[in-house]
CSV table of C-alpha atoms in Angstrom, one decimal:
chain,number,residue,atom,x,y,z
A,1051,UNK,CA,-257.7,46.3,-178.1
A,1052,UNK,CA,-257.8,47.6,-181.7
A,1053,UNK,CA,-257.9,51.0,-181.4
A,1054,UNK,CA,-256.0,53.6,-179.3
A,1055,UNK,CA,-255.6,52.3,-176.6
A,1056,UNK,CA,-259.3,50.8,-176.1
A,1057,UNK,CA,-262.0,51.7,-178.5
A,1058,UNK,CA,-263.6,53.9,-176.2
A,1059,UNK,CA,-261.0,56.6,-175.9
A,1060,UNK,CA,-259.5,59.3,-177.9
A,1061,UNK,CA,-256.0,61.0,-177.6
A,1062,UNK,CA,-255.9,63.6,-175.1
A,1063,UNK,CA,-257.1,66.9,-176.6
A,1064,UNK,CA,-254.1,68.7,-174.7
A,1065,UNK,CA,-250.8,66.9,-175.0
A,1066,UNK,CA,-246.9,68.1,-173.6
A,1067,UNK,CA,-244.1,67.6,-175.2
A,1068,UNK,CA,-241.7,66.3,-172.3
A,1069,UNK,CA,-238.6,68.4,-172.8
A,1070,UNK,CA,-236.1,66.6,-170.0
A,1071,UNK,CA,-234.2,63.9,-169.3
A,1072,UNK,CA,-234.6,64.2,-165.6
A,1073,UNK,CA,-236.3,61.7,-163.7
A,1074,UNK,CA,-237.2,63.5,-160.2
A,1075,UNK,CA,-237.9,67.1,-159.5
A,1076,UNK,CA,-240.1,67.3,-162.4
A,1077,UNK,CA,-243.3,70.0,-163.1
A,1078,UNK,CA,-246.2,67.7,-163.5
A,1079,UNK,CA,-246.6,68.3,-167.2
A,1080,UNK,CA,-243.2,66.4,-167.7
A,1081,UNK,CA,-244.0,63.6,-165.2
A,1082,UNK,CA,-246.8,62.5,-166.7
A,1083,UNK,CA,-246.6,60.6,-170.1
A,1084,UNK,CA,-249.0,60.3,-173.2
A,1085,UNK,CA,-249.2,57.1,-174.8
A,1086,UNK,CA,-247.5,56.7,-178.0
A,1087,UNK,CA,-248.4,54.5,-181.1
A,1088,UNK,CA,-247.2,51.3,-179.2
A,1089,UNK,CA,-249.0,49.5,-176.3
A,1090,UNK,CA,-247.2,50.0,-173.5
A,1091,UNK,CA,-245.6,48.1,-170.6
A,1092,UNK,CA,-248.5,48.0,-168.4
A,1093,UNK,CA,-246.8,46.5,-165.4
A,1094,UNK,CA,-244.4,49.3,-165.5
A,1095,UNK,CA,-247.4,51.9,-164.9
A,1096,UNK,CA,-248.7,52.6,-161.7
A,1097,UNK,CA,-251.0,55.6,-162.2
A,1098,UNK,CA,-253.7,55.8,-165.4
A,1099,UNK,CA,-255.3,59.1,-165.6
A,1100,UNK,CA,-258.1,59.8,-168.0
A,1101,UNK,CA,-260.5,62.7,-168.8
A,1102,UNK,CA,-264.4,62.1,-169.2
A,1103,UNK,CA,-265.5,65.3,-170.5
A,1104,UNK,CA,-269.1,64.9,-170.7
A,1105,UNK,CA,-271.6,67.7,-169.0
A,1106,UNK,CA,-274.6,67.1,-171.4
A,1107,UNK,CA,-276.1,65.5,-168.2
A,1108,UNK,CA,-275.5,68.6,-165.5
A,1109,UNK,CA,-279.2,69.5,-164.5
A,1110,UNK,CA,-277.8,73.3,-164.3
A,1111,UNK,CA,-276.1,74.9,-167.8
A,1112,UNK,CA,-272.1,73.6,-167.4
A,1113,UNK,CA,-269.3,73.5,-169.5
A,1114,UNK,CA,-267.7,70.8,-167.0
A,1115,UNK,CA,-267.0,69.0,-170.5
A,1116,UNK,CA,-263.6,71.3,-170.7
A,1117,UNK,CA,-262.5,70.3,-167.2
A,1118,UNK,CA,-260.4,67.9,-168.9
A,1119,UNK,CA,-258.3,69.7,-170.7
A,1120,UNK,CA,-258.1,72.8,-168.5
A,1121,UNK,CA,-256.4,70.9,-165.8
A,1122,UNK,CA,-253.9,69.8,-168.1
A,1123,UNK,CA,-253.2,73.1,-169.0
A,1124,UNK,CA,-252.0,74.1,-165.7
A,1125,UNK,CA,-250.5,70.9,-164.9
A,1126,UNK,CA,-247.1,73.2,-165.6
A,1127,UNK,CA,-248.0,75.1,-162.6
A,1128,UNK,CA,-247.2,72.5,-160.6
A,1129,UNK,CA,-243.5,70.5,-159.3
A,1130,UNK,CA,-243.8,66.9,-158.9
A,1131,UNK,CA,-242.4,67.6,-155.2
A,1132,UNK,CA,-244.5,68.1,-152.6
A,1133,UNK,CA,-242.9,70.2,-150.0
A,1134,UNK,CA,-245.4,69.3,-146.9
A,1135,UNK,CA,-244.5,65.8,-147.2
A,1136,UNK,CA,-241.0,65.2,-149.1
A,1137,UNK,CA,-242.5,63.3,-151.3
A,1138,UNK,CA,-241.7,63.7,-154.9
A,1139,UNK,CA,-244.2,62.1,-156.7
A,1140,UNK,CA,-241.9,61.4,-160.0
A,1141,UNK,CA,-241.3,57.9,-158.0
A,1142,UNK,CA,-244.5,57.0,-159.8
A,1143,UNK,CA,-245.3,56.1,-163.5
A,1144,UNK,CA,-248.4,57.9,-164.3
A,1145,UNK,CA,-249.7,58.1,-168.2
A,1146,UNK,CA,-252.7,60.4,-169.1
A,1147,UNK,CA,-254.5,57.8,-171.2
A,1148,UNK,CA,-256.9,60.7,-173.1
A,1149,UNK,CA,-260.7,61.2,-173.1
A,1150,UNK,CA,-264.0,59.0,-173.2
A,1151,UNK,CA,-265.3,59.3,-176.2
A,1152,UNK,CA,-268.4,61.2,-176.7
A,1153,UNK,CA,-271.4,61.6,-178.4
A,1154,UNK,CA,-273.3,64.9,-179.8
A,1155,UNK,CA,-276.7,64.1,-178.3
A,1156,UNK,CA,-276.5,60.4,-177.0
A,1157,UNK,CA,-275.8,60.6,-173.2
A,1158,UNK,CA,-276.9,56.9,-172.8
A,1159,UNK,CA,-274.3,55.9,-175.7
A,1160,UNK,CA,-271.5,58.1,-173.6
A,1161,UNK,CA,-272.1,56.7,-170.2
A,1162,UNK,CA,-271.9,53.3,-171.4
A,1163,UNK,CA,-268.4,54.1,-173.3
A,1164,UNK,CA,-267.6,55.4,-169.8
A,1165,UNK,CA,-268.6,52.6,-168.0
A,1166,UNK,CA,-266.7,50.0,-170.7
A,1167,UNK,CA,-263.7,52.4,-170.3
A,1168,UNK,CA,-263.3,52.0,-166.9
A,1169,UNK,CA,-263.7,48.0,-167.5
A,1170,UNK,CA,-261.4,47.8,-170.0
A,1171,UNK,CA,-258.7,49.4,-167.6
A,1172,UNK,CA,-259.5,46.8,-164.8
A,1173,UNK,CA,-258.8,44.1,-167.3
A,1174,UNK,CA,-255.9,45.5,-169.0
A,1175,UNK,CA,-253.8,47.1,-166.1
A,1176,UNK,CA,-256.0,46.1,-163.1
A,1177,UNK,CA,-252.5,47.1,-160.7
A,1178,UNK,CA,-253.0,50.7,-161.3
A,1179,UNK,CA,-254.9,53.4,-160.2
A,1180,UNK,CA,-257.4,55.0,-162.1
A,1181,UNK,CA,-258.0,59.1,-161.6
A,1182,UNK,CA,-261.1,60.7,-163.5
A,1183,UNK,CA,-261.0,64.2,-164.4
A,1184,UNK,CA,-264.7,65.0,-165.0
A,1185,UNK,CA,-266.9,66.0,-166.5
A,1186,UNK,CA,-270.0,66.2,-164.7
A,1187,UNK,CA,-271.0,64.0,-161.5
A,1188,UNK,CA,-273.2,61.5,-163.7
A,1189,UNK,CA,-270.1,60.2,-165.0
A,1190,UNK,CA,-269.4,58.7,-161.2
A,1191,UNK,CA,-272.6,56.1,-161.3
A,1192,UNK,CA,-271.0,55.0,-164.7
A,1193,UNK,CA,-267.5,54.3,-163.3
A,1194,UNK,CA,-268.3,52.8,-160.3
A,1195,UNK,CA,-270.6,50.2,-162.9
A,1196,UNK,CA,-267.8,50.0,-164.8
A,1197,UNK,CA,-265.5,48.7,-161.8
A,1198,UNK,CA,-268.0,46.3,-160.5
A,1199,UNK,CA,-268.7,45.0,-163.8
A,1200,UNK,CA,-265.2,43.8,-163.8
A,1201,UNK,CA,-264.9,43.0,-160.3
A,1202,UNK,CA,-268.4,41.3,-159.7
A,1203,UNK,CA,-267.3,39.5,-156.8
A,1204,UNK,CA,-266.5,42.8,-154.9
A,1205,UNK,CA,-268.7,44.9,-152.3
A,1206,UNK,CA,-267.8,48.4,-153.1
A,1207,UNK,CA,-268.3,51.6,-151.3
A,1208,UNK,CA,-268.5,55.1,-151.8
A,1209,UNK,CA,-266.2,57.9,-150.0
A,1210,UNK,CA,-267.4,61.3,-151.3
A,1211,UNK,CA,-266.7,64.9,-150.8
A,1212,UNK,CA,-269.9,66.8,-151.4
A,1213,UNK,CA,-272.3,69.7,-151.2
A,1214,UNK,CA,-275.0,67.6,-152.0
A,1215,UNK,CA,-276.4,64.4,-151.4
A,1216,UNK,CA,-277.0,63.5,-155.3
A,1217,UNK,CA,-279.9,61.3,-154.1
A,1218,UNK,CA,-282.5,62.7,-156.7
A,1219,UNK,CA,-285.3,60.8,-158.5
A,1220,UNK,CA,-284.3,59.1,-161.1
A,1221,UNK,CA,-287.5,58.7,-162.3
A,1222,UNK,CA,-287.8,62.6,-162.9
A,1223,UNK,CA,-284.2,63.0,-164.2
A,1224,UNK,CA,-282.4,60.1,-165.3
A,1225,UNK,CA,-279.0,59.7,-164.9
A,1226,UNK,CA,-277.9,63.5,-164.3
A,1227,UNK,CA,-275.1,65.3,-162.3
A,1228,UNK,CA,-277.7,65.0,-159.3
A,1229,UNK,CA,-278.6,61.0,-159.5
A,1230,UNK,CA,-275.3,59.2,-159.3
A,1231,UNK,CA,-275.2,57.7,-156.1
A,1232,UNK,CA,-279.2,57.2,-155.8
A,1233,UNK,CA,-278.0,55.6,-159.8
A,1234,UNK,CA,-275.8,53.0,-157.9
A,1235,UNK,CA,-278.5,52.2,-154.7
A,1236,UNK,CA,-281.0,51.9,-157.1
A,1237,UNK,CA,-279.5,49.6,-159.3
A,1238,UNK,CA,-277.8,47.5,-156.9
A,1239,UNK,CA,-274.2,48.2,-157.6
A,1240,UNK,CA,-273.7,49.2,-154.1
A,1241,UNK,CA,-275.4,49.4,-150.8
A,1242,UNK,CA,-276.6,52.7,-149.2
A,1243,UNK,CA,-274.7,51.5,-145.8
A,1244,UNK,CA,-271.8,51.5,-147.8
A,1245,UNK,CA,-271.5,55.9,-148.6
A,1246,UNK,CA,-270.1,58.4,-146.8
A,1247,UNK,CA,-270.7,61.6,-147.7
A,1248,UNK,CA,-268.8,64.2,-146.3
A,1249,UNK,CA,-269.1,68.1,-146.7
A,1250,UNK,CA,-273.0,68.6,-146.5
A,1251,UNK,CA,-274.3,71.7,-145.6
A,1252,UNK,CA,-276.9,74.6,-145.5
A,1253,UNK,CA,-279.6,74.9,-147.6
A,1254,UNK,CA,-279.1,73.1,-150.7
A,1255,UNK,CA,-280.3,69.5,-150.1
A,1256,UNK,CA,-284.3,69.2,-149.7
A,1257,UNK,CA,-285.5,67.1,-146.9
A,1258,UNK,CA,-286.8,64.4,-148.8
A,1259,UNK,CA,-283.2,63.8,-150.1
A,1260,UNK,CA,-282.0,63.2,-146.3
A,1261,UNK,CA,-285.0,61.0,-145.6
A,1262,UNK,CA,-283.8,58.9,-148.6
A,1263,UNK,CA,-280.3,59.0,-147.2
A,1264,UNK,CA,-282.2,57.8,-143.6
A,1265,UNK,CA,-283.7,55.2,-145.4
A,1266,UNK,CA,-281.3,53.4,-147.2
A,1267,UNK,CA,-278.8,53.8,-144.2
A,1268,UNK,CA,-276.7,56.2,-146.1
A,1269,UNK,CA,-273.8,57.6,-144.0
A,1270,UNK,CA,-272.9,61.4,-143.7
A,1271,UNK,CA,-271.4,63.9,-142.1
A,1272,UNK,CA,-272.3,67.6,-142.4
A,1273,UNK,CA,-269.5,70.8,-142.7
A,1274,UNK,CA,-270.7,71.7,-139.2
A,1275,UNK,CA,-270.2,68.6,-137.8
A,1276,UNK,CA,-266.8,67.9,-139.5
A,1277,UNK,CA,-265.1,70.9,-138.3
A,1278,UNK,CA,-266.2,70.2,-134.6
A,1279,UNK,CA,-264.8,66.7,-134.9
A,1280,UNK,CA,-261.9,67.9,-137.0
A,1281,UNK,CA,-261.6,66.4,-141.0
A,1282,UNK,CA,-259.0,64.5,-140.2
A,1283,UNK,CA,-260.9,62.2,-137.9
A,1284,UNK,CA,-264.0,62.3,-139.8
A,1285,UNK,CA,-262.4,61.0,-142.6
A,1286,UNK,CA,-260.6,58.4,-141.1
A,1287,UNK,CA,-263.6,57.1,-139.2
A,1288,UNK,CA,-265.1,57.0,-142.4
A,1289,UNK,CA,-262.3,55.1,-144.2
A,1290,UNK,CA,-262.4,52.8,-141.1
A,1291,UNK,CA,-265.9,51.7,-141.1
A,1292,UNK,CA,-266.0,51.4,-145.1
A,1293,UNK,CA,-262.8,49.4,-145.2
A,1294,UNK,CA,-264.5,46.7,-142.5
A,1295,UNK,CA,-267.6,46.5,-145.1
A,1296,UNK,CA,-266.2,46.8,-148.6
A,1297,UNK,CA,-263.5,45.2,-150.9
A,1298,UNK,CA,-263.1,48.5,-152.7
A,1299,UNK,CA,-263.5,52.0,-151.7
A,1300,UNK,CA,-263.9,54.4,-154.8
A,1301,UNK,CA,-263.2,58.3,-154.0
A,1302,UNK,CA,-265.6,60.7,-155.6
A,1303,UNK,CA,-264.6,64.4,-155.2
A,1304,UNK,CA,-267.4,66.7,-156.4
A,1305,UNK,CA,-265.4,70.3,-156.5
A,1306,UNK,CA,-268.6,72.1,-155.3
A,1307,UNK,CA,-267.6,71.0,-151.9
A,1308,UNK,CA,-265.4,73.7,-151.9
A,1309,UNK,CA,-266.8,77.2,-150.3
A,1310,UNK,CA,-267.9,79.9,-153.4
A,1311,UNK,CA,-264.8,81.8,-151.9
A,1312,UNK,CA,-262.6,79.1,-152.8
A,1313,UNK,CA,-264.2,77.5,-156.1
A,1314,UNK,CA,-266.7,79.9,-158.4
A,1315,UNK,CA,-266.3,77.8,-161.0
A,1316,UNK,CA,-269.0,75.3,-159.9
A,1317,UNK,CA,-272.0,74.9,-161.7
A,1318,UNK,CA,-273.8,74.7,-157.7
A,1319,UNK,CA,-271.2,77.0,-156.1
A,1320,UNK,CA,-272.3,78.1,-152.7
A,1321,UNK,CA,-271.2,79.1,-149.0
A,1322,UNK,CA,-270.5,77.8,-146.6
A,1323,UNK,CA,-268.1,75.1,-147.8
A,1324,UNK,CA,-264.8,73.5,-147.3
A,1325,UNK,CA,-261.5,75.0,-147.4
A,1326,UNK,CA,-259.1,74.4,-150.4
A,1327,UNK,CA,-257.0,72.8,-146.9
A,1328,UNK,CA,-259.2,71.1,-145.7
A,1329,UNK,CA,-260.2,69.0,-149.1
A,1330,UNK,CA,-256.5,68.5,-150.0
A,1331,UNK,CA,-255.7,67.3,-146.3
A,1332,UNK,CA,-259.2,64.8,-146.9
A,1333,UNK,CA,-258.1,63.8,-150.2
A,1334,UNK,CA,-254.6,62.5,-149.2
A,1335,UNK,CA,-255.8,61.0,-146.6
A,1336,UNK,CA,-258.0,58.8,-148.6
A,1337,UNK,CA,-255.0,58.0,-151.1
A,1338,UNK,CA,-253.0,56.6,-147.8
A,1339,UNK,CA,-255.9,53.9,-147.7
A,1340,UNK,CA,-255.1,50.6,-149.4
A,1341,UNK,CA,-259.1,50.4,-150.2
A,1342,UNK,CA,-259.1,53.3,-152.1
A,1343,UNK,CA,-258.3,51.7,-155.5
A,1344,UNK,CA,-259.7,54.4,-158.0
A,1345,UNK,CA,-261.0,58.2,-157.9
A,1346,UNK,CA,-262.7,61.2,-159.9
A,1347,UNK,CA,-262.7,64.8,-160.1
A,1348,UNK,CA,-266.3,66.2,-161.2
A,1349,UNK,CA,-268.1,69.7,-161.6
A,1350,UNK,CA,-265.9,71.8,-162.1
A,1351,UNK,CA,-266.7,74.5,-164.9
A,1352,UNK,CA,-263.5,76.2,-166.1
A,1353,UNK,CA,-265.7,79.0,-168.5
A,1354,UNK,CA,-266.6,80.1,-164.9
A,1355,UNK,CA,-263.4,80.2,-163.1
A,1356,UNK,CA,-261.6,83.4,-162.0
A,1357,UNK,CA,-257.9,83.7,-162.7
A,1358,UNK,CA,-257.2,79.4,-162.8
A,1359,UNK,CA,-258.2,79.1,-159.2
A,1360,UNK,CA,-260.4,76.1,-159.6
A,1361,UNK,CA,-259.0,74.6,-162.2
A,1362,UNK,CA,-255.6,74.6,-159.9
A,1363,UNK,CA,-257.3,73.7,-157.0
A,1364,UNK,CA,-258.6,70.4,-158.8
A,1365,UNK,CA,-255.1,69.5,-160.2
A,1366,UNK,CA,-254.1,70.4,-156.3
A,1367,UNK,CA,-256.5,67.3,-155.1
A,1368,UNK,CA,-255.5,65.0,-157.7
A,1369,UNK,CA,-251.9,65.4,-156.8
A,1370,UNK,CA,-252.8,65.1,-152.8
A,1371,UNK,CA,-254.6,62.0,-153.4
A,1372,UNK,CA,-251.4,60.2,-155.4
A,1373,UNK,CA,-249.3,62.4,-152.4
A,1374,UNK,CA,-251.3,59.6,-150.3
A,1375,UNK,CA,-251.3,57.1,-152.7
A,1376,UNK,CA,-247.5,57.2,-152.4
A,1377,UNK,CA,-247.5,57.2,-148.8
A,1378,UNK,CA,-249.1,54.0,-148.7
């Protein structure tokens, strides 16, 4: 490493000045840590969170790029306590580690910085667990490249929280926001058997996308069906058929999952989707899962969001899934 703390990153654009001595009952902006001038302890840290503000690649007009910083913003909105559980999630070491580093116009230069990044934290603190703050949902393809590019002898699968199936052609747009997991199929970082997609609904996928998903033995799971069988068991079904397949189970959590009602701020916002409850209950659920080793937080345009609610509610899942991770 020769630059802060990998080449690939920049300081976080928003940064808290931790104002306490305490060391439980904290608001989440003095519980988690920026990296100073000196390398850390990395055995000390258990949680590495990292923004990847990059929306260049959205096939709809986003500004997903300030997600980043936006949820840091109202990380004072929240305790480090979570009521529901009695868990106080200060018990945990987490360090925001800043922002990929972009470029102007180079989206092929960015995701590779993006997938290096996520390398780079596998080889230098491969013990903790990495959160994404996105970004748009190319970003996930590069990650999950990233990860099995430092763990090559690992089958890894895919747990995600969608409207969509993000099965497009490749061929007519590249590695976009509606590509990534058709990214990882296609280039044989994973294996379509090895996704479930949960939170599918209405009339925004096109029939050739589920024909795909047929194809490649893609697993999901539509709204409708999910809230006959209940979220709680669909998720753990899923978790339990991944975790007899896979060595690793990354978490993507694309926010336009959430009903227009509960999140306007997605660039693909539409009815019909899951309650704010619902994701947060799915989310820690996943972070109970000892497979679940890393996660991200994609599409999610704060220039659209009414009165923080989106923004909050994305800050909301990050902190369920480490409610979980602490559980384990």
């Amino acid at each position: 490493m020769t630059d802060y703390p990998y080449p690939m990153l920049d300081r976080p654009g928003m940064v808290w000045t931790k104002q306490t001595d305490k060391q439980a009952d904290l608001k989440v902006h003095e519980w988690i840590e920026t990296l100073g001038d000196e390398e850390p302890d990395w055995k000390e840290i258990d949680v590495t969170i990292f923004g990847v503000p990059l929306s260049k690649s959205s096939i709809s007009t986003s500004a997903a790029s300030e997600n980043p910083d936006a949820m840091r913003k109202v990380w004072k909105s929240f305790g480090t306590y979570n009521l529901d559980e009695a868990i106080d999630l200060a018990r945990l070491k987490a360090v925001d580690l800043g922002d990929v580093k972009q470029h102007v116009t180079d989206i092929a230069y960015t995701h590779q910085q993006i997938s290096e990044a996520m390398t780079a934290m596998r080889k230098y603190h491969p013990h903790t667990i990495p959160v994404a703050m996105g970004g748009d949902h190319s970003i996930t393809a590069m990650l999950v490249k990233g990860w099995k590019e430092a763990h090559p002898e690992e089958t890894v699968g895919v747990l995600q929280f969608d409207t969509h199936f993000d099965l497009r052609d490749l061929s007519e747009l590249g590695p976009a926001n509606g590509t990534p997991i058709r990214n990882l199929i296609e280039s044989g970082t994973i294996e379509g058997k090895h996704v479930h997609n949960i939170g599918l609904h209405g009339f925004f996928n096109a029939k050739e996308l589920k024909d795909y998903a047929d194809e490649v033995g893609l697993h999901y799971t539509t709204m409708k069906q999910a809230r006959k069988k209940g979220m709680a068991a669909v998720v753990t079904s899923a978790l339990a058929q991944l975790s007899g397949q896979v060595d690793t189970i990354y978490l993507t959590v694309d926010m336009d999952v959430l009903d227009i009602s509960h999140n306007p701020a997605a660039p693909a916002a539409t009815p019909g989707g899951m309650y704010t409850e619902e994701l947060f209950e799915a989310v820690q659920l996943a972070g109970e899962h000892p497979k679940v080793k890393a996660m991200d937080i994609v599409c999610l345009d704060p220039r659209k969001d009414v009165g923080e609610m989106a923004v909050k509610s994305a800050v909301h899942v990050m902190l369920s899934f480490l409610t979980g991770y602490c559980k384990r």
